[in-house]
mmCIF file of C-alpha atoms in Angstrom:
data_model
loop_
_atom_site.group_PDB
_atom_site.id
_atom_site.type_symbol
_atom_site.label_atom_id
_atom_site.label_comp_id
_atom_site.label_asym_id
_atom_site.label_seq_id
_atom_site.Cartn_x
_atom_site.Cartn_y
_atom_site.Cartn_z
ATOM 1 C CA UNK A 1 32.999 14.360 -7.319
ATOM 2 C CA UNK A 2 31.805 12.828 -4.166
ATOM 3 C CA UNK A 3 34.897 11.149 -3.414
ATOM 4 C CA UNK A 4 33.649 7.836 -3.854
ATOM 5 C CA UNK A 5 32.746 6.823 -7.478
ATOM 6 C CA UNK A 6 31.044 3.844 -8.126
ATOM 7 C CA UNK A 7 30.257 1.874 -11.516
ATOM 8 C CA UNK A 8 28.463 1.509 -13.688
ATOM 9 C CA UNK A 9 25.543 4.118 -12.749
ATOM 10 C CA UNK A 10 23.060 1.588 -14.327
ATOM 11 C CA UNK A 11 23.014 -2.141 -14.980
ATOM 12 C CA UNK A 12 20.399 -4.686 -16.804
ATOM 13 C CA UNK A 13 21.803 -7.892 -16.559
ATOM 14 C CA UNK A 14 19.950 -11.826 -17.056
ATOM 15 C CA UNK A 15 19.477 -13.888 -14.566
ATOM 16 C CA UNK A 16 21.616 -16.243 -15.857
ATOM 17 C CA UNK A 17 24.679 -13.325 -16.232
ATOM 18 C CA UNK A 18 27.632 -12.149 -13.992
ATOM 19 C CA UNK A 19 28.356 -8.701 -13.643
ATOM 20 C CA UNK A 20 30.631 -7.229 -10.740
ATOM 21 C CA UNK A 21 29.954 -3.504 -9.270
ATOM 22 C CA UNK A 22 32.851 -1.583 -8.486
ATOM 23 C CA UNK A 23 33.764 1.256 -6.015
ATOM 24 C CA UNK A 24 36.875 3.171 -5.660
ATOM 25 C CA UNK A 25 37.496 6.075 -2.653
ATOM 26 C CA UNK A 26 39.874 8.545 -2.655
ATOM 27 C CA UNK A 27 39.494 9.773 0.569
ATOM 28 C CA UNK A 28 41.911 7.986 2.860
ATOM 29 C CA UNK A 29 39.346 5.831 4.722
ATOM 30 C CA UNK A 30 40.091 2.468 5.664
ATOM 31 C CA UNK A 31 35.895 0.638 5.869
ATOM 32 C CA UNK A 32 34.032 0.500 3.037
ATOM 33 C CA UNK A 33 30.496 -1.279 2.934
ATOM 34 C CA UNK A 34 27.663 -2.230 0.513
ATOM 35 C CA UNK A 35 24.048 -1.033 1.224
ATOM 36 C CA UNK A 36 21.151 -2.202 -0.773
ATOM 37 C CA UNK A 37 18.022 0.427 -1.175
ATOM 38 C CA UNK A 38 15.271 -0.949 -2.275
ATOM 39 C CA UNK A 39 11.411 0.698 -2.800
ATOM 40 C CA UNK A 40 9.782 0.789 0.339
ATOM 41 C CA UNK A 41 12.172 -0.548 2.829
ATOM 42 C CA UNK A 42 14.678 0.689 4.869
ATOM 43 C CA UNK A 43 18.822 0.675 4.190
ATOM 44 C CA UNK A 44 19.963 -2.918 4.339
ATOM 45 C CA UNK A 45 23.528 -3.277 5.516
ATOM 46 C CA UNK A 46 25.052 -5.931 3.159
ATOM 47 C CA UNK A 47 28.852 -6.332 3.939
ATOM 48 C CA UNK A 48 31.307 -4.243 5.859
ATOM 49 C CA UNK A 49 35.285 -4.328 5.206
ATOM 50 C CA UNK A 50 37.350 -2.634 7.484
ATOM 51 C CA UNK A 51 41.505 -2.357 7.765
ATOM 52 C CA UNK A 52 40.571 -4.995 4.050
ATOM 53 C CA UNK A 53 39.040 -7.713 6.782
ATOM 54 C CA UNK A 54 35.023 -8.564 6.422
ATOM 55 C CA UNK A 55 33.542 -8.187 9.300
ATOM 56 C CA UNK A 56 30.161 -7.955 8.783
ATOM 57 C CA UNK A 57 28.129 -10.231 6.406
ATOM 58 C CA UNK A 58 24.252 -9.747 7.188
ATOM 59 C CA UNK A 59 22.753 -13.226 6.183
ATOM 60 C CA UNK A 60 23.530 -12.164 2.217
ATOM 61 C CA UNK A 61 22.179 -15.040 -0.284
ATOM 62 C CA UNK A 62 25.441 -16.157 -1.634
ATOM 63 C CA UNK A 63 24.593 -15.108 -5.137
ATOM 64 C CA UNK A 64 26.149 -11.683 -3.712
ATOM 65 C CA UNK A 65 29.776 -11.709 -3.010
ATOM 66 C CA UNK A 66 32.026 -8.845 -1.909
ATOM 67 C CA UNK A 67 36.147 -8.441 -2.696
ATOM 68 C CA UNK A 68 37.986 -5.955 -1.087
ATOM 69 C CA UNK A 69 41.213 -6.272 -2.790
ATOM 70 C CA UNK A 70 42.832 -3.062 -0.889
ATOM 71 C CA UNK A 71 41.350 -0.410 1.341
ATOM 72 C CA UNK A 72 40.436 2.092 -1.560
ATOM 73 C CA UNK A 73 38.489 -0.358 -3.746
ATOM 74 C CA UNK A 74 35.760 -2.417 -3.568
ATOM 75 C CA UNK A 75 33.727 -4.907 -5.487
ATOM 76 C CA UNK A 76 30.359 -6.878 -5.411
ATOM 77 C CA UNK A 77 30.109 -9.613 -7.578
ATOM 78 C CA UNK A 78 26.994 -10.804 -9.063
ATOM 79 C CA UNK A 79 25.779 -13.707 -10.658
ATOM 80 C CA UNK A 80 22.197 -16.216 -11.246
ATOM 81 C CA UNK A 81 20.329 -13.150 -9.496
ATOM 82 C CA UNK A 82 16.752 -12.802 -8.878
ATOM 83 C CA UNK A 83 14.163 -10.247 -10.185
ATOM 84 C CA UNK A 84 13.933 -9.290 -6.531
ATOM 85 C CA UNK A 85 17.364 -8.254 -6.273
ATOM 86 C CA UNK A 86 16.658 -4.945 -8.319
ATOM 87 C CA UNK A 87 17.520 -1.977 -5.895
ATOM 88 C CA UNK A 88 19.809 0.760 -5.772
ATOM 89 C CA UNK A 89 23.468 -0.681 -4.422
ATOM 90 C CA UNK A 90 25.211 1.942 -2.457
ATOM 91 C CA UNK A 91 28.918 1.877 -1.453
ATOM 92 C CA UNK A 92 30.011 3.844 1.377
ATOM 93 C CA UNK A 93 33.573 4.582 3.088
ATOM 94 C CA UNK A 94 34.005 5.733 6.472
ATOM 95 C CA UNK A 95 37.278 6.133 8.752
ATOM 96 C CA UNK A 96 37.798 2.547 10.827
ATOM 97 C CA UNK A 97 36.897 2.730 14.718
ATOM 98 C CA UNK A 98 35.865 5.768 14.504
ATOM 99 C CA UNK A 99 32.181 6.149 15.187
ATOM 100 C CA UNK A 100 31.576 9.716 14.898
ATOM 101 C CA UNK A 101 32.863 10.777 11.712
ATOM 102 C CA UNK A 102 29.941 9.149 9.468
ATOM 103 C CA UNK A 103 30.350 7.380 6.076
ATOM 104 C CA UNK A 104 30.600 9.058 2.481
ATOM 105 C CA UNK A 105 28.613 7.761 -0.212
ATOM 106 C CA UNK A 106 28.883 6.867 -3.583
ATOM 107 C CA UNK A 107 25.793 8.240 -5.765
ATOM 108 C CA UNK A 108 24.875 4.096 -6.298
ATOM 109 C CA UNK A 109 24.053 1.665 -9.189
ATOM 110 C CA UNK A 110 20.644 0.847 -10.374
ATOM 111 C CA UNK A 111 20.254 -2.821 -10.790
ATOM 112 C CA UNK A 112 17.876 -4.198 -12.970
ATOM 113 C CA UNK A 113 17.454 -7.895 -12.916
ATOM 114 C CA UNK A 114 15.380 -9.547 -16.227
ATOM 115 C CA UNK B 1 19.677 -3.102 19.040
ATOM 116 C CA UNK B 2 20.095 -0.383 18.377
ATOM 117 C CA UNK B 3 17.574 1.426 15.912
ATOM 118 C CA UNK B 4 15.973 4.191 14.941
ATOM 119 C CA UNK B 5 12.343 5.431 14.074
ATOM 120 C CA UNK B 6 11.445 7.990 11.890
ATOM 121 C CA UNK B 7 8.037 10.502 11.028
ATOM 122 C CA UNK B 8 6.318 8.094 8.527
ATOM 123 C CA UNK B 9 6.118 10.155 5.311
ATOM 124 C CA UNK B 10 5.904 11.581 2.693
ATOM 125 C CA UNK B 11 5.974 15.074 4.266
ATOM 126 C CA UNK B 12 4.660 17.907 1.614
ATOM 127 C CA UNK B 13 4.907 21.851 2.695
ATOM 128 C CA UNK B 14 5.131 24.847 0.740
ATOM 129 C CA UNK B 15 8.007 27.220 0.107
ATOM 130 C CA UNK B 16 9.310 29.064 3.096
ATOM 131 C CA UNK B 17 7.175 26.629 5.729
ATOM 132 C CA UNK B 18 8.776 25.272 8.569
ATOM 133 C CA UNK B 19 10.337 21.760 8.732
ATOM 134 C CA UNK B 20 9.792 20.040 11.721
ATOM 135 C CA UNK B 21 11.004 15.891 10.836
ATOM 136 C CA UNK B 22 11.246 13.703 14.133
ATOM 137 C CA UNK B 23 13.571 10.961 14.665
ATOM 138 C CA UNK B 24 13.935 9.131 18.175
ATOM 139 C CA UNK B 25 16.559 5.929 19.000
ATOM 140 C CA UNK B 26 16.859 3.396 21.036
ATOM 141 C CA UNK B 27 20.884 1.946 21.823
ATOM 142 C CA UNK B 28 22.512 0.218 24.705
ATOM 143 C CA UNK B 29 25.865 3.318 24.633
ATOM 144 C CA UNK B 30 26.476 6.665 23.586
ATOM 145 C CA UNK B 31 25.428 7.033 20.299
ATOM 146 C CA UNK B 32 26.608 9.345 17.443
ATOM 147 C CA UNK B 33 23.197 10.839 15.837
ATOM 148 C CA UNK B 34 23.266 11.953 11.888
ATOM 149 C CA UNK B 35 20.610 13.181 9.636
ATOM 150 C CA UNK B 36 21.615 12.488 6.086
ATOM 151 C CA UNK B 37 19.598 13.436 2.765
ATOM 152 C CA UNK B 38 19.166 11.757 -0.783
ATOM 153 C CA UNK B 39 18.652 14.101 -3.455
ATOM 154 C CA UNK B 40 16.706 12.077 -6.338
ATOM 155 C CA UNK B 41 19.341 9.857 -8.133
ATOM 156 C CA UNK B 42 21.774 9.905 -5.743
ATOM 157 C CA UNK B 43 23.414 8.340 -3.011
ATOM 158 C CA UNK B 44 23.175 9.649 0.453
ATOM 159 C CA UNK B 45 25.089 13.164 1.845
ATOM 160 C CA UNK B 46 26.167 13.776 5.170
ATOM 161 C CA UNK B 47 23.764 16.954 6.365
ATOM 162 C CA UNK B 48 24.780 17.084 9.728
ATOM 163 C CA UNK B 49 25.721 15.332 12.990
ATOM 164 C CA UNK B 50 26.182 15.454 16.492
ATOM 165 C CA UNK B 51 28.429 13.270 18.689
ATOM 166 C CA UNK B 52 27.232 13.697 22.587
ATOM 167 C CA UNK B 53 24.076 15.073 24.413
ATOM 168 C CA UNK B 54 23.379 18.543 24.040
ATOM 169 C CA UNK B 55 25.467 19.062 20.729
ATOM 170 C CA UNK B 56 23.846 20.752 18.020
ATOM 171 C CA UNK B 57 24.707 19.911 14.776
ATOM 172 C CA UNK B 58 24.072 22.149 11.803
ATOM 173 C CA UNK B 59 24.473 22.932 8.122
ATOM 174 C CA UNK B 60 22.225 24.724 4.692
ATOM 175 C CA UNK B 61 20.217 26.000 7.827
ATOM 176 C CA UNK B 62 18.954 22.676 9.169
ATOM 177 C CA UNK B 63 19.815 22.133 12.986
ATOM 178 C CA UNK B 64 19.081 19.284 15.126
ATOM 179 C CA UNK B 65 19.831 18.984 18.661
ATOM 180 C CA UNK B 66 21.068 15.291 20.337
ATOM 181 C CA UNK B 67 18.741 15.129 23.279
ATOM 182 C CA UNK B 68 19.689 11.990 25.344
ATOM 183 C CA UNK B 69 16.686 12.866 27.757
ATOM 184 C CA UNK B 70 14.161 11.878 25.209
ATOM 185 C CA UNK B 71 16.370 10.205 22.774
ATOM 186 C CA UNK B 72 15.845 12.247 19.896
ATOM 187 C CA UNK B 73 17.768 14.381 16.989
ATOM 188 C CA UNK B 74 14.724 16.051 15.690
ATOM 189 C CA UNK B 75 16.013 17.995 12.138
ATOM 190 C CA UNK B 76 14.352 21.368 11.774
ATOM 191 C CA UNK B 77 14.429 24.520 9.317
ATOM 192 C CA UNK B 78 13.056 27.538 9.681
ATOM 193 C CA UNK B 79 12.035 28.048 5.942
ATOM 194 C CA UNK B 80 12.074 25.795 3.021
ATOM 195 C CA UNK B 81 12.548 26.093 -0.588
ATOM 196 C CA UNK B 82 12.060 23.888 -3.530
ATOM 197 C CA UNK B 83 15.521 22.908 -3.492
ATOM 198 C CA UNK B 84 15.427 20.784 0.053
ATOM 199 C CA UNK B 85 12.760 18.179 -1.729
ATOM 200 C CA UNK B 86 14.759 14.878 -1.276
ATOM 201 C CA UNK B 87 14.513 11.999 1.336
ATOM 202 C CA UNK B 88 15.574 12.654 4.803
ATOM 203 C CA UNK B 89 17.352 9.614 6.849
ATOM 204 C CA UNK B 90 18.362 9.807 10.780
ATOM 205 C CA UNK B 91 20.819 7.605 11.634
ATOM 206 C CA UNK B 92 23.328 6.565 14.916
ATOM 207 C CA UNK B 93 26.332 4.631 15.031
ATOM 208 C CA UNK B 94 26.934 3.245 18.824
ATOM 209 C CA UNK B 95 30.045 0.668 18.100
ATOM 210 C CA UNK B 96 32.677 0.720 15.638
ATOM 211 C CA UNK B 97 32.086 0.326 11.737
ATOM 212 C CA UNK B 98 28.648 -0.003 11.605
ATOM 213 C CA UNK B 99 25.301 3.168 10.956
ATOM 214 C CA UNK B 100 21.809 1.879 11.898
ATOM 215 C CA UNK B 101 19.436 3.844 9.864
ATOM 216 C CA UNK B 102 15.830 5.152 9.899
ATOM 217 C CA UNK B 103 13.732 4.335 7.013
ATOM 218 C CA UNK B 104 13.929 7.521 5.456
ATOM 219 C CA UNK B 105 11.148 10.609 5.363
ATOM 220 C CA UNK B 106 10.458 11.822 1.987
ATOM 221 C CA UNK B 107 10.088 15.544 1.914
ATOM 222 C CA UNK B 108 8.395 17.492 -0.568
ATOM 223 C CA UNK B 109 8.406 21.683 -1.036
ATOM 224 C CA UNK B 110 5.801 23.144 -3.418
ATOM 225 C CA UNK B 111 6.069 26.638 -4.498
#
């Protein structure tokens, strides 16, 4: 148990369906943000929530969108995605204004997109 | 911006070699440095950091040292094993809330 579990592990979904990702921390921390990996490029930063604010939202396509509802969970909701939005989506948690304690990771979920 | 680069990959040494992956930055402060690794099918773990120059940070017998002179946090180990296959990323945070990282180094230890 990493400390931050996110589901499901794996998702196929239509373009045409809506699906949400969740992640939940148990760790205390008070920022939690969405990465997307994706073959053959680097870490893209998606969203950042910190003290339950957004403050970061790196040019996301609006198909994407984030909920933060308190400071241990998290949520991306998905809908009318594209095949090129398959990628591993990693949540991460980290203590706010603090820039030397790191993040924690969840293990991710594997999008597919048909 | 801040940013870091990264040893292109994939890097592939046998058991007990030793592990030499580079990693410089570039950022306007005083960066924290962190090497984190990916174990296939996972997310990303914390290896090890360090927060100022000079600072060594280690852990599983990995070191790197946070040289501000030449701006780097090269990760070492002094001998592999099959186990430490995964992809390597370096990574800084220089303002609040938010980890630039390097594209990643895949390593691979054959017996």
């Amino acid at each position: 148990e990493t400390g931050v579990t996110q589901t499901p592990r794996h998702l196929v979904m239509g373009m045409t369906n809506k699906k949400s990702l969740k992640c939940e921390q148990h760790l205390g921390h008070n920022a939690m943000y969405w990465y997307k990996q994706s073959a053959k490029k680097p870490l893209e930063l998606m969203f950042v929530y910190s003290l339950e604010e957004r403050v970061e939202n790196n040019s996301v396509p609006s198909r994407f969108s984030p909920e933060c509802p308190n400071s241990s969970h998290l949520f991306l909701h998905l809908h009318t995605l594209q095949p090129e939005d398959s990628a591993l989506y990693l949540c991460a948690s980290s203590q706010a204004g603090g820039r030397s304690y790191g993040y924690t990771f969840g293990s991710g979920t594997r999008l597919t997109v048909v | 911006g801040d940013s870091v680069t990264q040893m292109e990959g994939p890097v592939t040494l046998s058991e007990e070699a030793f592990l030499t992956i580079n990693c410089t930055y570039t950022a306007t402060g005083y960066p924290s440095l962190f090497w984190y690794v990916q174990y296939p099918g996972e997310g990303l773990q914390l290896l090890l950091k360090a927060t100022k120059a000079d600072d060594k940070g280690s852990n599983k017998g990995f070191e790197a040292t946070y040289r501000k002179e030449t701006t780097s946090f090269h990760l070492e180990k002094g001998s592999v094993q099959v186990s430490d296959s995964a992809v390597y990323f370096c990574a800084l945070s220089d303002t609040r809330e938010k980890l630039t990282f390097g594209t990643g180094t895949r390593l691979t230890i054959i017996p």
